CSV table of C-alpha atoms in Angstrom, one decimal:
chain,number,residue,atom,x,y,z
G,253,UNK,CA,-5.0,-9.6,-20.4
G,254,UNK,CA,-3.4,-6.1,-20.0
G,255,UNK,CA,-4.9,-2.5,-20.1
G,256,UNK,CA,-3.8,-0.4,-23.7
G,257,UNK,CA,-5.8,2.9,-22.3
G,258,UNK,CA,-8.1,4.7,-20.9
G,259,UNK,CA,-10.3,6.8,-22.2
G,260,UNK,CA,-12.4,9.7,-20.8
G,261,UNK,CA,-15.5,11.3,-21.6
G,262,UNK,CA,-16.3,14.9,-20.4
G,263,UNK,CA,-20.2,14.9,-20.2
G,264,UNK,CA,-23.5,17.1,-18.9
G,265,UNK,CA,-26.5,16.1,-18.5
G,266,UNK,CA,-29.8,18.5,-16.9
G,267,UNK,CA,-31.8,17.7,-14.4
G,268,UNK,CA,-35.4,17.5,-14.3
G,269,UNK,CA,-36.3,21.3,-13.4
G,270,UNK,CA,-39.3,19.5,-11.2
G,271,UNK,CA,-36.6,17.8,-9.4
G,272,UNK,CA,-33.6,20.3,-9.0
G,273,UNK,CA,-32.0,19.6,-5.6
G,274,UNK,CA,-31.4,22.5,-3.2
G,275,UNK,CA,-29.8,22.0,-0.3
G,276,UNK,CA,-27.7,23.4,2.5
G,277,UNK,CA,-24.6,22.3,0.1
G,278,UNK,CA,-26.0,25.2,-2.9
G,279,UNK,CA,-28.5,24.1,-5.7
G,280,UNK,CA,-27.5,21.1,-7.9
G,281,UNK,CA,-28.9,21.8,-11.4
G,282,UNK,CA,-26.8,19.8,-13.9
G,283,UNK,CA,-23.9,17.3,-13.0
G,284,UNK,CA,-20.9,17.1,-14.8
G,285,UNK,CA,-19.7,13.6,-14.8
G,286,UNK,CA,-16.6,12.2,-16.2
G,287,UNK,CA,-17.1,9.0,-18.1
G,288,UNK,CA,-14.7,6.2,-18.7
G,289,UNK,CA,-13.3,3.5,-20.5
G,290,UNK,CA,-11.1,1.4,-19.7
G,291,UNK,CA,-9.5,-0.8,-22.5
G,292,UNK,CA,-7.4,-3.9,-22.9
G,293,UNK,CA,-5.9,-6.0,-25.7
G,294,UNK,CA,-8.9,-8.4,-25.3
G,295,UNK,CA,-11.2,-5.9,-27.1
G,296,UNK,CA,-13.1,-6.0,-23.4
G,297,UNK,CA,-14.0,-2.3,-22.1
G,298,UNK,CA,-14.6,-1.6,-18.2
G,299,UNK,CA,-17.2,1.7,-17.9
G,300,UNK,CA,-16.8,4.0,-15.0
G,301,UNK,CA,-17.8,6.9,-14.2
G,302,UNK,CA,-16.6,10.1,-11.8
G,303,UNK,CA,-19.8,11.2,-10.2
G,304,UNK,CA,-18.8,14.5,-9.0
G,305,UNK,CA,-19.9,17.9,-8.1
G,306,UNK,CA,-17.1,20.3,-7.2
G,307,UNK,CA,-19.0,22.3,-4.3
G,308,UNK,CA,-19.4,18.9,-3.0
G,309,UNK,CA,-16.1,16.9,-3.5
G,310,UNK,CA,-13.8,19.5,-4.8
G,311,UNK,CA,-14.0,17.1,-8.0
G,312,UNK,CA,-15.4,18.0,-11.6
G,313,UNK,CA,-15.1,16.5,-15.2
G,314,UNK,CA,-12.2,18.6,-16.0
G,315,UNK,CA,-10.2,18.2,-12.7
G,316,UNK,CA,-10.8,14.0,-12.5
G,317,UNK,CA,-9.7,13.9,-16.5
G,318,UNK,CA,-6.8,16.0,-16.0
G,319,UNK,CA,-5.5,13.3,-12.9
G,320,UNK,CA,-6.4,10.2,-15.1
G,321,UNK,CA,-4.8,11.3,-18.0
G,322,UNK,CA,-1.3,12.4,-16.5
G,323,UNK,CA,-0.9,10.5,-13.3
G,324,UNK,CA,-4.1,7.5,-13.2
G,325,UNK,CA,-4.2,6.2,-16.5
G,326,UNK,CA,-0.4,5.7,-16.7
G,327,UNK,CA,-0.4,3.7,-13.3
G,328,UNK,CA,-3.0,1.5,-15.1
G,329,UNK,CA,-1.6,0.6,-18.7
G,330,UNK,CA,0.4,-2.4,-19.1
G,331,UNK,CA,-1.2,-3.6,-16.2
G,332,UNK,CA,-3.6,-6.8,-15.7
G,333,UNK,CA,-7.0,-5.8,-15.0
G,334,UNK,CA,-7.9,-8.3,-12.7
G,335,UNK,CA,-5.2,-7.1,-10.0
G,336,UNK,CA,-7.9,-5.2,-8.3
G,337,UNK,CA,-7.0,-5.0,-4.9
G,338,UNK,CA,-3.3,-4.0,-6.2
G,339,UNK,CA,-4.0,-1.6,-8.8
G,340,UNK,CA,-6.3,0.1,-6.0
G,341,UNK,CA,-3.3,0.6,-3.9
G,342,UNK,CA,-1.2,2.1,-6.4
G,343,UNK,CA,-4.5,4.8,-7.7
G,344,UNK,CA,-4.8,5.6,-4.1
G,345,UNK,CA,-0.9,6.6,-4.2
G,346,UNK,CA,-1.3,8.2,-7.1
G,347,UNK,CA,-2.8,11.2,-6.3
G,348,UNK,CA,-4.3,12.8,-2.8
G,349,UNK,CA,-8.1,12.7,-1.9
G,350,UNK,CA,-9.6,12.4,-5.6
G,351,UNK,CA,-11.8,9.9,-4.2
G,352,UNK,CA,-15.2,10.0,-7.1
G,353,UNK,CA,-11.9,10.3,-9.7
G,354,UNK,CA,-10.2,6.9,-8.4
G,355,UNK,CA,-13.7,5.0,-8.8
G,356,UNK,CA,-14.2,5.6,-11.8
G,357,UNK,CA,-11.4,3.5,-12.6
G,358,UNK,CA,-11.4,0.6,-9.8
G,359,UNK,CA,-15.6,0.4,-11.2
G,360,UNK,CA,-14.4,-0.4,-14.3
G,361,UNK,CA,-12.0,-2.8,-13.3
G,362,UNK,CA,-14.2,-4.5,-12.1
G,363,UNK,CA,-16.6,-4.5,-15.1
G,364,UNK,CA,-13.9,-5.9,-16.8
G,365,UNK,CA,-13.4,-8.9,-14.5
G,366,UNK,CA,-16.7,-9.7,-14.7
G,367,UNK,CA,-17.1,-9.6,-18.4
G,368,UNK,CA,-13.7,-11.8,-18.9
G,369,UNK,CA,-15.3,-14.1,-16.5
G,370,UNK,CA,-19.1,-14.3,-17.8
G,371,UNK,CA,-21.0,-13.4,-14.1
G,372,UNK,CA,-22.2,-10.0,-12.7
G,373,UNK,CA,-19.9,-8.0,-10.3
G,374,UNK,CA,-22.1,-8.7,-7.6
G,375,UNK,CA,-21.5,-12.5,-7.8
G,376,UNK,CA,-17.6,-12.2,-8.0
G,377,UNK,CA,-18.2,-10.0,-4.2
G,378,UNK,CA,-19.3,-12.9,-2.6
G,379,UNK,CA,-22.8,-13.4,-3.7
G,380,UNK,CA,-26.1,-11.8,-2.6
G,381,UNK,CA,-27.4,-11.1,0.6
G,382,UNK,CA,-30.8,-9.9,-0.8
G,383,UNK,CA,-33.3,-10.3,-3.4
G,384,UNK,CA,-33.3,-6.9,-3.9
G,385,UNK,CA,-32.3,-3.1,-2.4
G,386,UNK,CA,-35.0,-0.9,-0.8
G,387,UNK,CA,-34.8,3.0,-1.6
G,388,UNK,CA,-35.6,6.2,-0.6
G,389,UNK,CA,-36.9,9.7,-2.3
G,390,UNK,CA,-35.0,12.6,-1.8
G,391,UNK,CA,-37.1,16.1,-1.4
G,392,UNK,CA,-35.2,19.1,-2.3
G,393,UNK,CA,-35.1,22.1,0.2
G,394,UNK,CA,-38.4,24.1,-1.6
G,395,UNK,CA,-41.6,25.8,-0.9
G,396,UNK,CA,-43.5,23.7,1.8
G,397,UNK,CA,-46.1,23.2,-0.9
G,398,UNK,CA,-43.9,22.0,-3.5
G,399,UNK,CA,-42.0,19.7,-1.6
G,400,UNK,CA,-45.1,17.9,-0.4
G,401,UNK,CA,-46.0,17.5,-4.2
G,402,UNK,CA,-42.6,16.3,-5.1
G,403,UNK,CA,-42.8,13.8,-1.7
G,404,UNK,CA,-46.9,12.7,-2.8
G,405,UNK,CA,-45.0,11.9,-6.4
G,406,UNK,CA,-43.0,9.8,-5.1
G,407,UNK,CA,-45.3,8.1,-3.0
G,408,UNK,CA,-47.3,7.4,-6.2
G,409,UNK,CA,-44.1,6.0,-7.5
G,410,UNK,CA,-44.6,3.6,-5.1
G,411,UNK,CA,-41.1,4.6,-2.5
G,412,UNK,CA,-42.0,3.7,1.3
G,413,UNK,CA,-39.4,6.3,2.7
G,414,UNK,CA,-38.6,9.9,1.8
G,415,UNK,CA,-36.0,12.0,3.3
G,416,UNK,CA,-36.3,15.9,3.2
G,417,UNK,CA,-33.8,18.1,2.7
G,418,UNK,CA,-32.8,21.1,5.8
G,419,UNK,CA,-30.4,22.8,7.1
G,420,UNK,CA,-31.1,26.0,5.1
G,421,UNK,CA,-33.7,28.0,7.6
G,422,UNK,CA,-34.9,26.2,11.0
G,423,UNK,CA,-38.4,28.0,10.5
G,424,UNK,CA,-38.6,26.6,7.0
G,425,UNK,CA,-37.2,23.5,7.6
G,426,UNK,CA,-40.2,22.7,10.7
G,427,UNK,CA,-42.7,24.1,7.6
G,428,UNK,CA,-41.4,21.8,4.9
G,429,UNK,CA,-41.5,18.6,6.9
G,430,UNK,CA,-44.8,19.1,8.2
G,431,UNK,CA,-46.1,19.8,4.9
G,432,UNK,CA,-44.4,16.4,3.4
G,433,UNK,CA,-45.9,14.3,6.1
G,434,UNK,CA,-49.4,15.8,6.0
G,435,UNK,CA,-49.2,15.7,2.5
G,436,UNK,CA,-48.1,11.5,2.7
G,437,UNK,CA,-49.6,10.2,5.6
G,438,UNK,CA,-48.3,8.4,8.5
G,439,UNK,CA,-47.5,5.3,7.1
G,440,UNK,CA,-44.5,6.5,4.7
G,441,UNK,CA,-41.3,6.7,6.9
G,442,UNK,CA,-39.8,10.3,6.7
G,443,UNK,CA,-35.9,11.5,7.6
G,444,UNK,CA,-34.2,15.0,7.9
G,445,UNK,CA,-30.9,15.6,5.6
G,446,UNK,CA,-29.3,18.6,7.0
G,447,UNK,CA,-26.4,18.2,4.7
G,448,UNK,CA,-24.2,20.1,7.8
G,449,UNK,CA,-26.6,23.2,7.3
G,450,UNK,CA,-27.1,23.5,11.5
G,451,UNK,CA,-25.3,24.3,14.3
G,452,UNK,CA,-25.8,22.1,17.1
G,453,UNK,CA,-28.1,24.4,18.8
G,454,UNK,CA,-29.7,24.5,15.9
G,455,UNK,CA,-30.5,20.8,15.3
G,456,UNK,CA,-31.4,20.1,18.7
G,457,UNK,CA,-34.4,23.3,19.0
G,458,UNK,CA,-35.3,21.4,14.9
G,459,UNK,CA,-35.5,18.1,16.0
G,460,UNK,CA,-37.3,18.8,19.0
G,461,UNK,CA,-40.0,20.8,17.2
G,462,UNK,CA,-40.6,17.5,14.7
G,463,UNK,CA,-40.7,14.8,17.1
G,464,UNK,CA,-44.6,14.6,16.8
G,465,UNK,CA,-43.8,13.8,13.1
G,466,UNK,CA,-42.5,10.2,14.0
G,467,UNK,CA,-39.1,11.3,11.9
G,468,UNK,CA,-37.0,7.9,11.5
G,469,UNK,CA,-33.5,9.4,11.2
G,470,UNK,CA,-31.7,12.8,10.7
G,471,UNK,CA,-28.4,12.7,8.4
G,472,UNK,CA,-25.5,14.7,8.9
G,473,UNK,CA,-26.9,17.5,11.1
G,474,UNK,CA,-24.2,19.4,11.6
G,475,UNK,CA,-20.8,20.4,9.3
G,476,UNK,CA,-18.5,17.7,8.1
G,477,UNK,CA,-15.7,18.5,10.4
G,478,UNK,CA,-17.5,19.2,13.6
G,479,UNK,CA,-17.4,15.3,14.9
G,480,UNK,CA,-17.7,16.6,18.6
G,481,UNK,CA,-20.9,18.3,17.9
G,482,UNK,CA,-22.5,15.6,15.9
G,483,UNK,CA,-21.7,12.9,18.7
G,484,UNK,CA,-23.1,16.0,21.0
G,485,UNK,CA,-26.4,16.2,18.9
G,486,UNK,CA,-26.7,12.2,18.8
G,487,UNK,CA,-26.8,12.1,23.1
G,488,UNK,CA,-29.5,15.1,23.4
G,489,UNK,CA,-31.6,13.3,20.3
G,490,UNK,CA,-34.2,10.2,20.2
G,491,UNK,CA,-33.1,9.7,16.6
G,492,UNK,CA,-30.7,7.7,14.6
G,493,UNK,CA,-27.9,10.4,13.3
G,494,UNK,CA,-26.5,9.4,10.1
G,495,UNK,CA,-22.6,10.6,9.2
G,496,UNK,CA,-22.7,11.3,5.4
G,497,UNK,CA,-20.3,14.2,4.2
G,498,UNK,CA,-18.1,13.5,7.7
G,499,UNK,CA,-17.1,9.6,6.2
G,500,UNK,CA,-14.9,9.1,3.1
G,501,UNK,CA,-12.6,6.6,4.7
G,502,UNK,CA,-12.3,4.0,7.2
G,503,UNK,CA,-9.7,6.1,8.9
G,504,UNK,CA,-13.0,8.4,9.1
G,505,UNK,CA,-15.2,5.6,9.9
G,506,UNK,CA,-13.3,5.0,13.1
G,507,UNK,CA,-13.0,8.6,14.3
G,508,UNK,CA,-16.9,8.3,14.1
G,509,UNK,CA,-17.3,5.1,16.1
G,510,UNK,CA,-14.6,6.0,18.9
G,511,UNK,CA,-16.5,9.9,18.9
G,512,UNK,CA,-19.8,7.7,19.1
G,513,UNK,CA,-21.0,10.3,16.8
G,514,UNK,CA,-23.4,8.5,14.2
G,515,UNK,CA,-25.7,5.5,14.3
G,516,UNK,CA,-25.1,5.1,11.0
G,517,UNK,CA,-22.8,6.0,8.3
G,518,UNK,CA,-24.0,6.6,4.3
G,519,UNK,CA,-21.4,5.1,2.5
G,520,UNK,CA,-20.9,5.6,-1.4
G,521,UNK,CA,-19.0,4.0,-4.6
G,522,UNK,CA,-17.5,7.4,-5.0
G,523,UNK,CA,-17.0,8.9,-1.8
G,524,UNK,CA,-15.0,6.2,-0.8
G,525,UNK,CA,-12.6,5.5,-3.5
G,526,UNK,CA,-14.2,2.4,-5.1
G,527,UNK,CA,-16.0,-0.2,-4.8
G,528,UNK,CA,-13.7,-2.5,-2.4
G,529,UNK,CA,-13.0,0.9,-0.5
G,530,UNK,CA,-16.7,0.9,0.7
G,531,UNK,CA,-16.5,-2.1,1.6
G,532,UNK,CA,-14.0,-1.2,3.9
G,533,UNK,CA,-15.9,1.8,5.7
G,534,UNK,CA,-18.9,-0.8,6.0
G,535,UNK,CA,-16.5,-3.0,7.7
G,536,UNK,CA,-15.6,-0.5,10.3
G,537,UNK,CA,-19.0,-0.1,11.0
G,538,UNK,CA,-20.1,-3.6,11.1
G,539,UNK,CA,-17.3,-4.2,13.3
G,540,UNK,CA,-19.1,-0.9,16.0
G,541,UNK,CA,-22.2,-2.3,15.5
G,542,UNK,CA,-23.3,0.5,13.4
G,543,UNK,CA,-25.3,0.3,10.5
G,544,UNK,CA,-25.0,1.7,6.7
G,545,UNK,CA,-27.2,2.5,3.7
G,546,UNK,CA,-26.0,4.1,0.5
G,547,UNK,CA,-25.7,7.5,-0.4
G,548,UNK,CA,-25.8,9.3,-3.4
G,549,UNK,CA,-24.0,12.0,-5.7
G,550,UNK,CA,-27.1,12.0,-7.9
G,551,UNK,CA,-24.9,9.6,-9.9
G,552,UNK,CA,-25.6,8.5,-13.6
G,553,UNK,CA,-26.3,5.1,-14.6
G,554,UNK,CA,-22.8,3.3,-14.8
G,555,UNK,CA,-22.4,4.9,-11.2
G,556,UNK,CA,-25.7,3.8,-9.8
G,557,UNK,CA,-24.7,0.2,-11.1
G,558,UNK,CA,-21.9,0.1,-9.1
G,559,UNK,CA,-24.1,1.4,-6.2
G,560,UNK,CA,-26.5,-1.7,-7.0
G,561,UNK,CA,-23.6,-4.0,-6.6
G,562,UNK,CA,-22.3,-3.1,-3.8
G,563,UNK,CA,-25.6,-3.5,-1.5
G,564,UNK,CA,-26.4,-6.0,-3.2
G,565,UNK,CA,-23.6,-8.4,-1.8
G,566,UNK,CA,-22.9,-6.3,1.5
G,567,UNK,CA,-25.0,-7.3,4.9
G,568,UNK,CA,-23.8,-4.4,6.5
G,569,UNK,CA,-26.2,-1.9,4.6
G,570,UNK,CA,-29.3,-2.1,5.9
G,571,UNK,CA,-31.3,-1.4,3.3
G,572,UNK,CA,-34.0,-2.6,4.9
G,573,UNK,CA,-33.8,-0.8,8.0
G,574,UNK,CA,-32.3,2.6,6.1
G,575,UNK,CA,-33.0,2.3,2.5
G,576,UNK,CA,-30.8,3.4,0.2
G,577,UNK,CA,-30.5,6.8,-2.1
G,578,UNK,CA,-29.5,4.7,-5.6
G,579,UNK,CA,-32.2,7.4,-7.3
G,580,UNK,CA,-29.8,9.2,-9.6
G,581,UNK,CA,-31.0,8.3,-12.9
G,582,UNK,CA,-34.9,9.6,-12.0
G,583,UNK,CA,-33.4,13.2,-11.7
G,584,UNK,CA,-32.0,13.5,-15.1
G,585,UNK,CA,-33.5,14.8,-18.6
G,586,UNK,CA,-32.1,12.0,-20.7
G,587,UNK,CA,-30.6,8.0,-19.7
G,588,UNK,CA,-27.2,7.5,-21.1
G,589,UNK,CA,-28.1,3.6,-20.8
G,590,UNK,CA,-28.9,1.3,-23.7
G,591,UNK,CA,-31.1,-0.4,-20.9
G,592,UNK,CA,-32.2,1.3,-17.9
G,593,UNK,CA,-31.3,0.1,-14.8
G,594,UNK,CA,-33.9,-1.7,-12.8
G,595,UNK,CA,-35.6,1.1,-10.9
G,596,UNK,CA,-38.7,1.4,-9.1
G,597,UNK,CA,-41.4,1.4,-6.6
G,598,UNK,CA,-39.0,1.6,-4.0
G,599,UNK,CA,-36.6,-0.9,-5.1
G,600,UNK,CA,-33.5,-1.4,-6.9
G,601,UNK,CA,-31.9,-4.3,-8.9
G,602,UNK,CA,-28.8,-5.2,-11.2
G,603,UNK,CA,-29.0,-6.8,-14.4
G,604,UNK,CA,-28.0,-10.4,-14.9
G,605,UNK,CA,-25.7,-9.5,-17.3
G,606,UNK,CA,-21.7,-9.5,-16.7
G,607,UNK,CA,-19.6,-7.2,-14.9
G,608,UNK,CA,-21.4,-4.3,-14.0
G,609,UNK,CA,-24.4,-5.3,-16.5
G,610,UNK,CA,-24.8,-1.8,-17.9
G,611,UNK,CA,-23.7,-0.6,-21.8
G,612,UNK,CA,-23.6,2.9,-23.0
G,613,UNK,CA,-25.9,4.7,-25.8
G,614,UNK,CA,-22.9,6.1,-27.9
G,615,UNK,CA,-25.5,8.1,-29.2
G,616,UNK,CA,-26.7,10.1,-26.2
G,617,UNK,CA,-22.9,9.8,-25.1
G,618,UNK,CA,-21.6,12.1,-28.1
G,619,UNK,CA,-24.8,14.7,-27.2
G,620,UNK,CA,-23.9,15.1,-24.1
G,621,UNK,CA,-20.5,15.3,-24.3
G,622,UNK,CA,-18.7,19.0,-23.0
G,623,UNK,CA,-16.9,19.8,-26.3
């Protein structure tokens, strides 16, 4: 089998306006995605998709399409499929940072393995390690009063743990977590996503002002870069830290452990570079004794596949412990998805089907698409 081409699929889709994220990162309103398709001369067809957001990765649909159709896509063609590990090293090479971009395609390598093959993606990783993957709600950075409608919504929905969004105003932030957990009770776990809107100062007078909340984590506290504050926030604080926008890599990973600046690290499909990529970071972590959950991009629902996959098969998420963010698809107006994924009440599961299990509505495809 060898890849004839790969084709790519500028689209937009809107949010929900009752679920618009705002954040210390800007407001997220309508992601555009890049979708993908890799071909081969056995009429079989790996999806991907590039899950970015250029405030956030520096990626968008026009940037990622640009790389995989002058410098990607030619690495890829001529090439067999199922040289994952290979091809991987050679997309890395191809371009610098680009990470959402580059797992779009190694996503859709592997859908293609696994459809040659007949058996799931999350089989051909080594099997899984659970019945099925515990998530979280996110609540966007609003009113007090709205986010604790948006948080008692999801509770309905039947999610055990919420995280709120920060980092935007320390008064406001205090306001909007009380309000979520009076508004849900004390049984619901609740975490702080700062999204690196604090200073350190800042995150320690915060945190100290919620304890009586019984908050279960706080994720990324401080900015991306500042490693040294982060691990100084984890030593004055009786909470789990989570690294998010401060790990892409395991090169990052290890900065993290040897700064002992995170107790855990949120690890995506995207962020990383692919699916074998995350792996790695997880790795790292496992290695530290650290533990991981998934993040998200708000990712669509070939992305949020590959999400499914990969802590599906992977002990060193922690699902259990720190459920993941595989909640994309609930944010948007429309499903691009023949079959939705298996979402809900707090849970996530792949289909049974091969490769990544997932198959696009051509339909919806062509209405979204940026023209």
């Amino acid at each position: 089998m060898k890849i004839t081409r790969v084709e790519t699929i500028p689209v937009r889709v809107p949010l929900r306006p009752q679920f618009i994220i705002r954040a210390a990162r800007g407001t997220h309103a309508a992601s555009p995605f890049l979708l993908v398709k890799v071909h081969t001369n056995q009429e079989i067809v790996g999806l991907g998709e590039v899950s970015c957001t250029p405030r956030w990765s520096g990626e968008d649909h026009f940037t990622a399409q640009h790389f995989i159709q002058t410098v990607l896509a030619p690495i890829l063609i001529g090439e067999d499929p199922s040289h994952i590990e290979a091809l991987s090293a050679k997309l890395q090479q191809g371009v610098a940072g680009n990470y959402f971009t580059k797992a779009s395609l190694e996503m859709a390598l592997w859908d293609i393995l696994g459809k040659s093959v007949g058996l799931p993606v999350y089989r051909l990783l080594g099997g899984p390690v659970r019945d099925q993957v515990a998530t979280k709600w996110s609540v966007s950075g609003l009113e007090p009063a709205r986010s604790a409608e948006i948080a008692s919504w999801a509770v309905d929905q039947g999610f055990q743990a919420i995280k709120v969004k920060v980092g935007l105003d320390p008064n406001a932030d205090v306001e909007r977590v009380r309000a979520v957990r009076k508004a849900i009770g004390d049984r619901i776990r609740v975490g702080m996503d700062a999204n690196g809107g604090w200073s350190v100062r800042t995150a320690l007078e915060v945190v100290s002002r919620l304890y009586d909340q019984n908050i279960f984590f706080v994720e990324q506290p401080v900015a991306a870069w500042d490693i040294a504050g982060m691990a100084q926030v984890r030593r004055r604080i009786l909470l789990p830290v989570i690294a998010d926008e401060s790990v892409y890599t395991p090169q990052d990973a290890t900065a993290l452990v040897r700064s002992e600046a995170a107790d855990v690290f949120s690890v995506y499909v995207g962020k990383a570079g692919g699916i074998a990529a995350a792996r790695k970071v997880i790795a790292v972590a496992e290695a530290a004794g650290l533990a991981c959950t998934i993040g998200s991009n708000l990712e669509m629902g070939v992305g949020s596949a590959a999400m499914i996959h990969l802590a599906m098969v992977t002990r060193g998420v922690r699902a259990e412990e720190f459920p993941c963010d595989i909640i994309g698809p609930f944010y948007y107006e429309d499903d691009l998805l023949v079959e939705p994924l298996l979402l809900g009440k707090g849970k996530a599961q792949p289909h049974e089907r091969p490769g990544l299990g997932v198959e696009l509505d051509e339909e919806k495809v062509r209405r979204y698409t940026v023209k």
